[in-house]
PDB file of N, CA and C in Angstrom:
ATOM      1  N   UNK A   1       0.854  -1.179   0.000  1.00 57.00           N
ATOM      2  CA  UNK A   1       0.000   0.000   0.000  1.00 57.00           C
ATOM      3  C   UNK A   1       0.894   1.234   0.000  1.00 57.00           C
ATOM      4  N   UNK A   2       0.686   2.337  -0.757  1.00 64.00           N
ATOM      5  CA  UNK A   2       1.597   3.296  -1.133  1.00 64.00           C
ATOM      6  C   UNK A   2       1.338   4.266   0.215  1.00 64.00           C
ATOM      7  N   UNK A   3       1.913   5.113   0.484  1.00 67.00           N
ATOM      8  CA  UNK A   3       1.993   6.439   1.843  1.00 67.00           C
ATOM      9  C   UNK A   3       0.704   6.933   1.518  1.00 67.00           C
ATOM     10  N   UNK A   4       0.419   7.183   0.197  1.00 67.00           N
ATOM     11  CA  UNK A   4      -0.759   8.556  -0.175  1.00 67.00           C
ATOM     12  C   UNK A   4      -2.260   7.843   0.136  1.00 67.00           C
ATOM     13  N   UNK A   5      -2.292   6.158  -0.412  1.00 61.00           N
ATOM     14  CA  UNK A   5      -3.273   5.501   0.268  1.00 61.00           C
ATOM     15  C   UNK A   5      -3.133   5.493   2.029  1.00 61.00           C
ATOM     16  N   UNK A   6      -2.407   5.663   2.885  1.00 63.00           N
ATOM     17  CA  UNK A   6      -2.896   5.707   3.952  1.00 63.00           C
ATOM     18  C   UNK A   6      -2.766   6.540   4.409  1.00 63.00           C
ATOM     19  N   UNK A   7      -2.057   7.878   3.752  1.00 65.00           N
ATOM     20  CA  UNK A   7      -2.916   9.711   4.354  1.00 65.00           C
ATOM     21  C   UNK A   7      -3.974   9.672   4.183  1.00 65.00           C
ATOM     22  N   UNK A   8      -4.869   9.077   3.300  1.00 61.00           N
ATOM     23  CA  UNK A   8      -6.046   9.599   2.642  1.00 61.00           C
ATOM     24  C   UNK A   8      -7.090   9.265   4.069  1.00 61.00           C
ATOM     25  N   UNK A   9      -8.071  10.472   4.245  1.00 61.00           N
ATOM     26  CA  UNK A   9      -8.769  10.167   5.347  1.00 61.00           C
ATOM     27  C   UNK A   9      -9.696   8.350   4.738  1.00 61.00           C
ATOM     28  N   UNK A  10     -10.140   8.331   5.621  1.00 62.00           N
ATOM     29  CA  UNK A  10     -11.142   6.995   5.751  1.00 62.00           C
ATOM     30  C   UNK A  10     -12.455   6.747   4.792  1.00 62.00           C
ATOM     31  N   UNK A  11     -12.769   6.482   3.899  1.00 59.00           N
ATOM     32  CA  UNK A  11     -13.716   6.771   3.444  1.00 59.00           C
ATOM     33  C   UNK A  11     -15.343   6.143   3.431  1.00 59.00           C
ATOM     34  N   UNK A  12     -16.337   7.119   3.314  1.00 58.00           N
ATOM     35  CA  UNK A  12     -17.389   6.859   4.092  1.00 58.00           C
ATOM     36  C   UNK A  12     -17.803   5.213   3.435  1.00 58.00           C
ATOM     37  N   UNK A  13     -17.288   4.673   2.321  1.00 63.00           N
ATOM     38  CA  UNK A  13     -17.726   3.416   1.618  1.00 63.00           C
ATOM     39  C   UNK A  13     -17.120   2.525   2.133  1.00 63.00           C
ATOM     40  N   UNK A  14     -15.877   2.837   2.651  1.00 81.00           N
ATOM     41  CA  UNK A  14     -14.958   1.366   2.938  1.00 81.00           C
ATOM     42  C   UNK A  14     -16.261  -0.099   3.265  1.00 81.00           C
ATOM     43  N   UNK A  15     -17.072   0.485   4.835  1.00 83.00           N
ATOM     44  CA  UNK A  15     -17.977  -0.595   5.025  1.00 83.00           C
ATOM     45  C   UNK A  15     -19.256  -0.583   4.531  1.00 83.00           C
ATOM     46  N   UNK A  16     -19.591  -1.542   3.792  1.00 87.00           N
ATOM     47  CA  UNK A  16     -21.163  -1.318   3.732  1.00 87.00           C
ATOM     48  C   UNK A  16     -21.821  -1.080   4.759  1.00 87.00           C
ATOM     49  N   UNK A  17     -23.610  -0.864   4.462  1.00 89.00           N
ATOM     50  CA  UNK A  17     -24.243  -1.078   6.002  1.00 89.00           C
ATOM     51  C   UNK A  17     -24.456  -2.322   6.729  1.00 89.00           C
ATOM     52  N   UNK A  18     -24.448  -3.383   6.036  1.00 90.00           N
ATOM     53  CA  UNK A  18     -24.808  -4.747   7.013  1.00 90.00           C
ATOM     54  C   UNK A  18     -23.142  -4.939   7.413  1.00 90.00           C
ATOM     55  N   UNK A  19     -22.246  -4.629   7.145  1.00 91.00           N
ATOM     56  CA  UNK A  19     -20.789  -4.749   7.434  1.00 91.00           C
ATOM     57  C   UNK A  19     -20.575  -3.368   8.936  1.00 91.00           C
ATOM     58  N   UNK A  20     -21.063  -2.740   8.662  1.00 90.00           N
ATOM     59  CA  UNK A  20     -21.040  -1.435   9.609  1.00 90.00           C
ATOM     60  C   UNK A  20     -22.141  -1.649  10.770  1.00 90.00           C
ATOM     61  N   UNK A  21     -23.274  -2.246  10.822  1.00 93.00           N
ATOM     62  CA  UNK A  21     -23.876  -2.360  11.448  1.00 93.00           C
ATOM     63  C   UNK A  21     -23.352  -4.041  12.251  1.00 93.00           C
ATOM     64  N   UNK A  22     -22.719  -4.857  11.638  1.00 94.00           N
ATOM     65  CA  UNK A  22     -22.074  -5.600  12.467  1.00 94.00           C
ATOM     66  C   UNK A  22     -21.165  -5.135  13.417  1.00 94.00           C
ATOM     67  N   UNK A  23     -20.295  -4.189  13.010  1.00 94.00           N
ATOM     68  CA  UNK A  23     -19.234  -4.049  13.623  1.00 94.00           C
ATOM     69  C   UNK A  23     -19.788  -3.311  14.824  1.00 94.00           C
ATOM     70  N   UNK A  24     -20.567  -2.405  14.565  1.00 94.00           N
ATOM     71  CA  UNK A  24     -21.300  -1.803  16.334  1.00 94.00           C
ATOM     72  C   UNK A  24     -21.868  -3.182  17.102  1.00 94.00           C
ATOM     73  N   UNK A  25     -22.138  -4.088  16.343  1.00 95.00           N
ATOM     74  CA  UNK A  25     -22.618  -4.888  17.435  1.00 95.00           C
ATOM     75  C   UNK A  25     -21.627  -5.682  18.082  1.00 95.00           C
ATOM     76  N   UNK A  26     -20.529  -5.581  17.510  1.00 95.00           N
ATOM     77  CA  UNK A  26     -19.551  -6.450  17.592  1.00 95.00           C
ATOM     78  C   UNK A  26     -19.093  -5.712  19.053  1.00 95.00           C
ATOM     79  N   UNK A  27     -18.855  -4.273  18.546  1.00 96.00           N
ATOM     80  CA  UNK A  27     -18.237  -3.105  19.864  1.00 96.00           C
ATOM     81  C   UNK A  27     -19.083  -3.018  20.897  1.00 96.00           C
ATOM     82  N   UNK A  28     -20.583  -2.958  20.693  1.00 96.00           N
ATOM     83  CA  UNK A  28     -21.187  -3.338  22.304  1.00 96.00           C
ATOM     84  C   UNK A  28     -20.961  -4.690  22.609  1.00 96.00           C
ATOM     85  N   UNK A  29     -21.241  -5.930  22.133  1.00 96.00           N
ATOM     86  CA  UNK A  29     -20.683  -7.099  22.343  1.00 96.00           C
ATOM     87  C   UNK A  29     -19.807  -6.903  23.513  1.00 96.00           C
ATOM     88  N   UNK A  30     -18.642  -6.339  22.953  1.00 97.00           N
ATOM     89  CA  UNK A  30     -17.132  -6.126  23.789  1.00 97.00           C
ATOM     90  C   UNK A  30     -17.573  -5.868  24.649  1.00 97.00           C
ATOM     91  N   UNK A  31     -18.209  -4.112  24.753  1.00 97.00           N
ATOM     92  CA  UNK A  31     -18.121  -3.401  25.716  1.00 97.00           C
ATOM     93  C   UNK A  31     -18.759  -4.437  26.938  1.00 97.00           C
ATOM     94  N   UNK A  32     -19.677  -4.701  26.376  1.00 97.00           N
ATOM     95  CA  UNK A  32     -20.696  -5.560  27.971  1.00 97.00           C
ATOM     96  C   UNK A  32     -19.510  -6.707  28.459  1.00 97.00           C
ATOM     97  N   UNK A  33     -19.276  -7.470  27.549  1.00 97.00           N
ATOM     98  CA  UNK A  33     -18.199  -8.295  27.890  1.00 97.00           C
ATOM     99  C   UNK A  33     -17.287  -7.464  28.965  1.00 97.00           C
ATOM    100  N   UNK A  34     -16.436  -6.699  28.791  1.00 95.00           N
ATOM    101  CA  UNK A  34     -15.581  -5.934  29.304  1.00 95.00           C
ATOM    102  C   UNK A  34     -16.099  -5.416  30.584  1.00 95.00           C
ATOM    103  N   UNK A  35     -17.255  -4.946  30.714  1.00 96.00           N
ATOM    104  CA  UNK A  35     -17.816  -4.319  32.076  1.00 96.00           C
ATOM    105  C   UNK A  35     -18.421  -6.021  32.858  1.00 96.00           C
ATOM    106  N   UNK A  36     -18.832  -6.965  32.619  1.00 96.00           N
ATOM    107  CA  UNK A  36     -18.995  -7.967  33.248  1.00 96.00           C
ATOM    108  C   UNK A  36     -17.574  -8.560  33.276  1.00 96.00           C
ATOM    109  N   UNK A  37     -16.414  -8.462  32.549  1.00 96.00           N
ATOM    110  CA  UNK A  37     -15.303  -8.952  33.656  1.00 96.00           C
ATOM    111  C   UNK A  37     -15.069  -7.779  34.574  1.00 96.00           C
ATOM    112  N   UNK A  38     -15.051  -6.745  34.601  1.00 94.00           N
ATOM    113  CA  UNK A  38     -14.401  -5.923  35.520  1.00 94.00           C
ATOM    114  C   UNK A  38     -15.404  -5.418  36.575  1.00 94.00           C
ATOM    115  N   UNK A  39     -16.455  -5.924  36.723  1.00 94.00           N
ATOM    116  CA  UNK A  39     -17.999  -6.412  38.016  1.00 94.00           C
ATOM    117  C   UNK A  39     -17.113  -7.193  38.465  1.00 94.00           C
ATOM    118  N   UNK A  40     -16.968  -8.874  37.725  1.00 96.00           N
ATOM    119  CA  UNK A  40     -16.496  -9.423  38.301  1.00 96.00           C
ATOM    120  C   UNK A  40     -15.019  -9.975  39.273  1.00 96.00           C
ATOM    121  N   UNK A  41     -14.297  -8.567  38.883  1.00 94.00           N
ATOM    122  CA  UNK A  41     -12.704  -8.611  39.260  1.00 94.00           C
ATOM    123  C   UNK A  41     -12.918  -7.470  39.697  1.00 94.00           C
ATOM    124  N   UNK A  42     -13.466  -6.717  40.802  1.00 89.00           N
ATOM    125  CA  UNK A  42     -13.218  -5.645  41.521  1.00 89.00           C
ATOM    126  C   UNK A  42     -11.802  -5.137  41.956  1.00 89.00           C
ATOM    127  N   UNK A  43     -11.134  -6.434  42.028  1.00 91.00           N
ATOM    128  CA  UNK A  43      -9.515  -6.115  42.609  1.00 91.00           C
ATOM    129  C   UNK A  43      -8.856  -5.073  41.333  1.00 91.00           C
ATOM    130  N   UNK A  44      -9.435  -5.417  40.171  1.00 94.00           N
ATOM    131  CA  UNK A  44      -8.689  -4.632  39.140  1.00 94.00           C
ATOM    132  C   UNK A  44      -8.914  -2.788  39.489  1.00 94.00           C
ATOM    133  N   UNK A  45      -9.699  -2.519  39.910  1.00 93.00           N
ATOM    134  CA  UNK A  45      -9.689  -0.884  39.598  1.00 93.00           C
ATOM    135  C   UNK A  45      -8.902  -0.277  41.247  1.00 93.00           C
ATOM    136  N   UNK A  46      -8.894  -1.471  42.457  1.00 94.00           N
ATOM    137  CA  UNK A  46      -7.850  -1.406  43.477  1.00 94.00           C
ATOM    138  C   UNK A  46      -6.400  -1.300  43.020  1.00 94.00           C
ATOM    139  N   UNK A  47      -6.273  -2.143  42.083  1.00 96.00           N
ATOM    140  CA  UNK A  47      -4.351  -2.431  41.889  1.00 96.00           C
ATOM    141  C   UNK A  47      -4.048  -0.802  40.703  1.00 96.00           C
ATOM    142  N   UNK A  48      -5.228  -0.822  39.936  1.00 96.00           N
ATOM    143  CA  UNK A  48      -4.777   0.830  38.956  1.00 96.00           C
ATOM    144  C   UNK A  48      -4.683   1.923  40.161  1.00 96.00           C
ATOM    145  N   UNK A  49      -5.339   1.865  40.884  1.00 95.00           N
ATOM    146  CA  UNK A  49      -5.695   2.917  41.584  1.00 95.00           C
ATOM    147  C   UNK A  49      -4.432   3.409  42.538  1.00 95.00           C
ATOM    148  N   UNK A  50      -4.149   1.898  42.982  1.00 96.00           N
ATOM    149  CA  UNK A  50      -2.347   1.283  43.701  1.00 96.00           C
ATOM    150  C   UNK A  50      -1.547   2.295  42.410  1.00 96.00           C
ATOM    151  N   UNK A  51      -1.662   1.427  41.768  1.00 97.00           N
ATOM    152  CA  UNK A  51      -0.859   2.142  40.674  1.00 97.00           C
ATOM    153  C   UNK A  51      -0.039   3.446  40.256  1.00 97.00           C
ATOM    154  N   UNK A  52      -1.749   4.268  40.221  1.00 97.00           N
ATOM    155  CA  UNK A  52      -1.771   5.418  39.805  1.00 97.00           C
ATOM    156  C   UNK A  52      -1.279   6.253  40.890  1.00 97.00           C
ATOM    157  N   UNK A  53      -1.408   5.855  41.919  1.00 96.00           N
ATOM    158  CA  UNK A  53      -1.139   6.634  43.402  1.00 96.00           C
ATOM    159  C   UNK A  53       0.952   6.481  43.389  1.00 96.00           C
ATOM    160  N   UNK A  54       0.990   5.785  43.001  1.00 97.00           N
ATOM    161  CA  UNK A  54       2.551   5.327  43.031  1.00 97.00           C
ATOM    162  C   UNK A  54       3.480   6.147  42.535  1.00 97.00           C
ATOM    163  N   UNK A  55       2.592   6.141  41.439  1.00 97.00           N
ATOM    164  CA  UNK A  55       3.462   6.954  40.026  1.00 97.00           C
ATOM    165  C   UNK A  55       2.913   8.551  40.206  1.00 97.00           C
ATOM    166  N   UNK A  56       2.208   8.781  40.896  1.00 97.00           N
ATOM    167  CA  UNK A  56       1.793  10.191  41.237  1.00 97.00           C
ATOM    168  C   UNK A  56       2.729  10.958  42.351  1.00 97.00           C
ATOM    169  N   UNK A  57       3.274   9.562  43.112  1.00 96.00           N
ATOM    170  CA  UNK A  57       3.811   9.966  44.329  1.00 96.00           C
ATOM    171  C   UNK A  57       5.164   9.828  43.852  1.00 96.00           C
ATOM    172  N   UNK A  58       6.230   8.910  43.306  1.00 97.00           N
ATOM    173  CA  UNK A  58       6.945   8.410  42.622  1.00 97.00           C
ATOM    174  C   UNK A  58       7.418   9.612  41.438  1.00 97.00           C
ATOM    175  N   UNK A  59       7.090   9.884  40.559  1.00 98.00           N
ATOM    176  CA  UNK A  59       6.585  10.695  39.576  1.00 98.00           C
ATOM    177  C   UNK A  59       7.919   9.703  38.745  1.00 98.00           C
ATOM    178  N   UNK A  60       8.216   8.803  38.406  1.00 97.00           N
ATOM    179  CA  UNK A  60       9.434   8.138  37.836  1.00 97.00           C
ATOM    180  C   UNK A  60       9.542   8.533  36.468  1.00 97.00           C
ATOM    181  N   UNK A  61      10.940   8.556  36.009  1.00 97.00           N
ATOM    182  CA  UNK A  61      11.440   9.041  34.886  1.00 97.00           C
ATOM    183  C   UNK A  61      11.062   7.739  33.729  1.00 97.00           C
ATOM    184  N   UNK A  62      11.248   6.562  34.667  1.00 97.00           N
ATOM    185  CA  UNK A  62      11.103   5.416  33.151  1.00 97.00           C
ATOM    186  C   UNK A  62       9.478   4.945  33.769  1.00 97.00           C
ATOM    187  N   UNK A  63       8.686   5.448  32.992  1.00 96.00           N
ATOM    188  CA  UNK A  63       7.423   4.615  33.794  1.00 96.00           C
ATOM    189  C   UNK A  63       7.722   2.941  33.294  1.00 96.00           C
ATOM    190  N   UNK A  64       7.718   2.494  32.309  1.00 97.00           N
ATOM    191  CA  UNK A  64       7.817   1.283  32.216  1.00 97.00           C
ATOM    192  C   UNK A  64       8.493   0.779  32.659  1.00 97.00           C
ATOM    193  N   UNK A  65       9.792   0.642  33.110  1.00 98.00           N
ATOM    194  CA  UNK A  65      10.499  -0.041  33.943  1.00 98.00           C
ATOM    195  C   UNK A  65       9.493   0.074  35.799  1.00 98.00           C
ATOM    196  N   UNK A  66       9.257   1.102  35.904  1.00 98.00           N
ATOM    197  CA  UNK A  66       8.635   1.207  37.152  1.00 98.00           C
ATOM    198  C   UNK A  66       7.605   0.675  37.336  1.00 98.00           C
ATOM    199  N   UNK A  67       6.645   0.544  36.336  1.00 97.00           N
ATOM    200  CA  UNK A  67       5.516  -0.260  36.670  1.00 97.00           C
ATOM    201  C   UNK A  67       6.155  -1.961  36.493  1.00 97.00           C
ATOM    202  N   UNK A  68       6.824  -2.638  35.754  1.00 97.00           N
ATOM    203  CA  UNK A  68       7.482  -4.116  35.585  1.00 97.00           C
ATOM    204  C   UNK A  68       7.888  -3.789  37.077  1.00 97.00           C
ATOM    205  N   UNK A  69       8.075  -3.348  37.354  1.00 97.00           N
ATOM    206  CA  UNK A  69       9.123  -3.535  38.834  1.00 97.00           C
ATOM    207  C   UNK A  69       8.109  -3.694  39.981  1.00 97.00           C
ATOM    208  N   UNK A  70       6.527  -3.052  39.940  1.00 97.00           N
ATOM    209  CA  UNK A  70       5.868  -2.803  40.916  1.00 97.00           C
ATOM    210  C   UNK A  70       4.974  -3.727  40.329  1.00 97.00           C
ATOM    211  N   UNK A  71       4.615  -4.098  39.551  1.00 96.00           N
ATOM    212  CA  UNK A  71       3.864  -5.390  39.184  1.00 96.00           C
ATOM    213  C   UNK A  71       4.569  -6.807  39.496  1.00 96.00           C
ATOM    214  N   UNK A  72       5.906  -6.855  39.379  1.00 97.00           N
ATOM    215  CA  UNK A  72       6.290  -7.826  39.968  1.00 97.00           C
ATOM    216  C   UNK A  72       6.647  -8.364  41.236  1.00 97.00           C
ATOM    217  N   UNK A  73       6.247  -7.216  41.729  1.00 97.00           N
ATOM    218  CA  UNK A  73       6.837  -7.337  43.737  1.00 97.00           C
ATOM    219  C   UNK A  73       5.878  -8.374  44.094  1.00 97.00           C
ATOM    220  N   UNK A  74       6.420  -9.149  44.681  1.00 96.00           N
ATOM    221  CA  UNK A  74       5.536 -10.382  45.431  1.00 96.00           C
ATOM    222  C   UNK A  74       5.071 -10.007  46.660  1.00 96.00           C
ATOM    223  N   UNK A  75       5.103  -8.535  47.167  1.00 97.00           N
ATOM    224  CA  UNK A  75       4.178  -8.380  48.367  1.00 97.00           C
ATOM    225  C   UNK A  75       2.797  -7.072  47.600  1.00 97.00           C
ATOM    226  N   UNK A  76       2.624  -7.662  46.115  1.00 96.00           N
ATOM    227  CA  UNK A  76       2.127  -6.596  45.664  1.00 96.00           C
ATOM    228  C   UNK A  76       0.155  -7.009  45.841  1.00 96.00           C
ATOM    229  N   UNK A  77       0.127  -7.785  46.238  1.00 95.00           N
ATOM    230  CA  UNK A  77      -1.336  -7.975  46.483  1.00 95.00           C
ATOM    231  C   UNK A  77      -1.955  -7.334  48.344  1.00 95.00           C
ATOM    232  N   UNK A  78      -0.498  -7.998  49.007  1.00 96.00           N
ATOM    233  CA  UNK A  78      -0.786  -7.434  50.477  1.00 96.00           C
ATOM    234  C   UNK A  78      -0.492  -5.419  50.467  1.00 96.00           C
ATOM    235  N   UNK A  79       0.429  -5.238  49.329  1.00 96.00           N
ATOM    236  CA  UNK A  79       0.153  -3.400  49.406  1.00 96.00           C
ATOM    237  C   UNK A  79      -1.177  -3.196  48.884  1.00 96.00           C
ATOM    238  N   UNK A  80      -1.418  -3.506  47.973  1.00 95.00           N
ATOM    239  CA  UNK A  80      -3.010  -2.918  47.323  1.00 95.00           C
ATOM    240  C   UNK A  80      -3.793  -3.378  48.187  1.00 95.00           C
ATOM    241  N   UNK A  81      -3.870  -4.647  49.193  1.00 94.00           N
ATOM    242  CA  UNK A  81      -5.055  -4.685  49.997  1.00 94.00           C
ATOM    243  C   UNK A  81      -5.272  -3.548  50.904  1.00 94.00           C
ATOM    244  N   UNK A  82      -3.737  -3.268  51.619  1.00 95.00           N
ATOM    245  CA  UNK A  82      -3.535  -1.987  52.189  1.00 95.00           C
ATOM    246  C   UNK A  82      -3.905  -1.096  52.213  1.00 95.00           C
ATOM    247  N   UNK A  83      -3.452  -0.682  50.851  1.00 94.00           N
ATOM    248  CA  UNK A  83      -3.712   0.530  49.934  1.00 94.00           C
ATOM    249  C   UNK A  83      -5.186   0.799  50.166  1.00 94.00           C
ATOM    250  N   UNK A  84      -5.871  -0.587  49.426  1.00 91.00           N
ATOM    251  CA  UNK A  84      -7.365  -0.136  49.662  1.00 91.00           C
ATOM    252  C   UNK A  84      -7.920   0.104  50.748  1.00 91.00           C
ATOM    253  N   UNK A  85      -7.646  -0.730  51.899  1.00 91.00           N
ATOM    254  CA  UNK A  85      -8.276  -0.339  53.554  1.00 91.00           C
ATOM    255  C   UNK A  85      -8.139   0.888  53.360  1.00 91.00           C
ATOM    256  N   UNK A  86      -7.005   1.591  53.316  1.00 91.00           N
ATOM    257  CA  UNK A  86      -6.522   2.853  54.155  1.00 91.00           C
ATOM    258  C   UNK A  86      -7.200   3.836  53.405  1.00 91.00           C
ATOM    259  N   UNK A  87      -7.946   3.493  52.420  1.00 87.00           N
ATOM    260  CA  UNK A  87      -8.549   4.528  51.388  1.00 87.00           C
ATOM    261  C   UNK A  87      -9.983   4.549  51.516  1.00 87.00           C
ATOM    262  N   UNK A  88     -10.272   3.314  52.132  1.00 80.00           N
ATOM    263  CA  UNK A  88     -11.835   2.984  52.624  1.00 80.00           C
ATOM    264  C   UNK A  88     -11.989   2.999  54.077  1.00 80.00           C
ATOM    265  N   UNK A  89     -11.069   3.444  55.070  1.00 76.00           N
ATOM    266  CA  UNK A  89     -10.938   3.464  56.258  1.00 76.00           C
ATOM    267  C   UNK A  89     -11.240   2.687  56.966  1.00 76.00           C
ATOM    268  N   UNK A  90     -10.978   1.484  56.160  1.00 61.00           N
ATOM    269  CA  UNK A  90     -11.631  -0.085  57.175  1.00 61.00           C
ATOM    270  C   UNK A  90     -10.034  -0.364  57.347  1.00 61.00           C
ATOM    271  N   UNK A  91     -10.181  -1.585  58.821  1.00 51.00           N
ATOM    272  CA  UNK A  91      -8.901  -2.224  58.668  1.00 51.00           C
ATOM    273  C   UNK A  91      -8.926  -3.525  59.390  1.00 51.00           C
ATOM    274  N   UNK A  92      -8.004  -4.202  59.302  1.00 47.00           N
ATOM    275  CA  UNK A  92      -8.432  -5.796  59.681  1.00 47.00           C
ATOM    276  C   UNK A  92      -8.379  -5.766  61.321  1.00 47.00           C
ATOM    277  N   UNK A  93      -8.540  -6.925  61.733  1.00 43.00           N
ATOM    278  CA  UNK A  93      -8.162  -6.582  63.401  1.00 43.00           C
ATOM    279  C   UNK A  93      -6.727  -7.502  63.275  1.00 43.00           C
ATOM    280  N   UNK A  94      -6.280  -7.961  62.294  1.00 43.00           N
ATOM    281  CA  UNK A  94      -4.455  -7.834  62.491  1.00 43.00           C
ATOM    282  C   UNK A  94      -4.040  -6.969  62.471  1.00 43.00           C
ATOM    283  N   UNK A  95      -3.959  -5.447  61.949  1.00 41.00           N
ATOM    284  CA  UNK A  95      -3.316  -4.500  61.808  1.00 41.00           C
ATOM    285  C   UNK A  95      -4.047  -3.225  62.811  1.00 41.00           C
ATOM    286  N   UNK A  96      -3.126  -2.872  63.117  1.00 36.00           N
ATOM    287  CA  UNK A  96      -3.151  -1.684  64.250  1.00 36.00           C
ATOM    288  C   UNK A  96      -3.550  -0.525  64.091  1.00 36.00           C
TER     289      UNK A  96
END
């Protein structure tokens, strides 16, 4: 495919309508998919949140190396549980 074919904006024919009207169904498809795993994995918007707080506080020059590094810590489920108490002001009766 030459450069000038893929400057060219998008054009309104590429999809037909039964081709175009699949593909939205295809994208809500996803979307519901996507919001029923992440109902069902609540821990996920705890560990971004871990995350985001890190690198806010952190402010690190290589984010990618910094997040591989903090995704791989093996006490990284007991910080985000942490993390989350201390943000929901609950706390276990092990901790003080």
């Amino acid at each position: 495919m030459s450069l000038e074919a893929l400057a060219r904006p998008p054009s309104d024919d590429v999809l037909d309508d039964a081709m175009q009207k699949k593909l939205n169904g295809d994208k809500i498809q996803l979307r519901v998919e996507n919001e029923q795993y992440l109902r069902t994995h609540p821990e996920i918007k705890s560990i971004l949140s871990f995350f985001m707080q890190r690198v806010l506080e952190d402010q690190p020059n290589d984010i990618h190396g910094f997040a591989a590094k903090l995704f791989a810590d093996s006490e990284l489920e007991q910080k985000v549980t942490q993390f989350s108490r201390s943000r929901n002001g609950t706390h276990s009766a092990k901790e003080p």
